[in-house]
mmCIF file of C-alpha atoms in Angstrom:
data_model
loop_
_atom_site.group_PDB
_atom_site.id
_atom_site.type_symbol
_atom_site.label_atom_id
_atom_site.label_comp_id
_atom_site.label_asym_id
_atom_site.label_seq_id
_atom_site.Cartn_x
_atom_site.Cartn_y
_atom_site.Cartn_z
ATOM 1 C CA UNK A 1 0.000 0.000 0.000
ATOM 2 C CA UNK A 2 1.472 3.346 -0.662
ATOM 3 C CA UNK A 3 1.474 5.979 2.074
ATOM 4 C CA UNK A 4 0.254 9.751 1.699
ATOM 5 C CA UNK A 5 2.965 12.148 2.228
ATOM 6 C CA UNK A 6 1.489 15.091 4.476
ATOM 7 C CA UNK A 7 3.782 18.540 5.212
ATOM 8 C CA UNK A 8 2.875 19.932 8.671
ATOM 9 C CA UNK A 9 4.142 23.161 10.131
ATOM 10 C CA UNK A 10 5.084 22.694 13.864
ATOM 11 C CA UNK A 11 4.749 25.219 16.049
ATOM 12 C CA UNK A 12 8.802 24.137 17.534
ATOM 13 C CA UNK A 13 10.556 26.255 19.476
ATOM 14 C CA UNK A 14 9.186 29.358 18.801
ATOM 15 C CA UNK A 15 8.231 28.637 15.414
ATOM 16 C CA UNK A 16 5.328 30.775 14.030
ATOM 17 C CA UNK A 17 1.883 28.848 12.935
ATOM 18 C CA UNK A 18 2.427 29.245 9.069
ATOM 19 C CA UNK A 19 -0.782 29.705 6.392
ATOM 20 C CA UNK A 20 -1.053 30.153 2.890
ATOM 21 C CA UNK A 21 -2.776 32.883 1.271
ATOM 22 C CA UNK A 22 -4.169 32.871 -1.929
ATOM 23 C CA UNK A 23 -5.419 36.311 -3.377
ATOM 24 C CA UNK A 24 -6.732 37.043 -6.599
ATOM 25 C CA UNK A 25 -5.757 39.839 -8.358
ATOM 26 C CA UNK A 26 -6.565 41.211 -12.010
ATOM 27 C CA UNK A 27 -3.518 41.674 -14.029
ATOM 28 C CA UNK A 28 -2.280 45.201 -15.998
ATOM 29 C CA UNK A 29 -1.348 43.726 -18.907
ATOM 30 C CA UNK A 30 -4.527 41.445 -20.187
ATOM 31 C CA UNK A 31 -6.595 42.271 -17.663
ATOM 32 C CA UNK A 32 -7.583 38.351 -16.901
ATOM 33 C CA UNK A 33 -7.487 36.918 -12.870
ATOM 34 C CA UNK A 34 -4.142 36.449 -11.465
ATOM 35 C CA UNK A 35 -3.646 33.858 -8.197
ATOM 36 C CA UNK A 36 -1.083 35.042 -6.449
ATOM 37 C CA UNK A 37 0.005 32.234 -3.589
ATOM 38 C CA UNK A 38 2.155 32.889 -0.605
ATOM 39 C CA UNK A 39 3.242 30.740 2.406
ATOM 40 C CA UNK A 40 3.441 33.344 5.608
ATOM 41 C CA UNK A 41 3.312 33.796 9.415
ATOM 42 C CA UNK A 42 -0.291 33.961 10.710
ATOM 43 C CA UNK A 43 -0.130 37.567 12.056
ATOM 44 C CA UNK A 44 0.690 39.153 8.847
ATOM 45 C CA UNK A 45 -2.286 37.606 7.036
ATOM 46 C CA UNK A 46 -4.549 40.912 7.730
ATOM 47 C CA UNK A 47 -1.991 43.069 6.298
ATOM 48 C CA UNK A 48 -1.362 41.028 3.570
ATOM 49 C CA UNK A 49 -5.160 41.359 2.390
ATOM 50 C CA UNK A 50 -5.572 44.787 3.072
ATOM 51 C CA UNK A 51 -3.156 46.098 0.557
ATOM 52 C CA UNK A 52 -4.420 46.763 -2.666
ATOM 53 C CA UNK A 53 -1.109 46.174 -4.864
#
């Protein structure tokens, strides 16, 4: 039987609990629906929505 490899993010030794955000965004150029993806601490997620670039 083959196992399922799963990535966890441990909160070790001070580590901070990770998410990823995915935020769509319209691009300059054709104007079609960009995802953007990005792997970051859970206290910045706010910040990182509430910008507009």
């Amino acid at each position: 039987m083959a196992k399922k490899a799963v990535a966890t993010f441990a909160a070790k030794a001070g580590a901070k609990s990770m998410v990823k955000c995915i935020r769509m965004e319209k691009s300059p150029k054709t104007g079609a629906y960009v995802f953007t993806e990005r792997l970051m601490e859970e206290s910045a997620v706010k910040d990182y929505f509430a910008k507009k670039n």
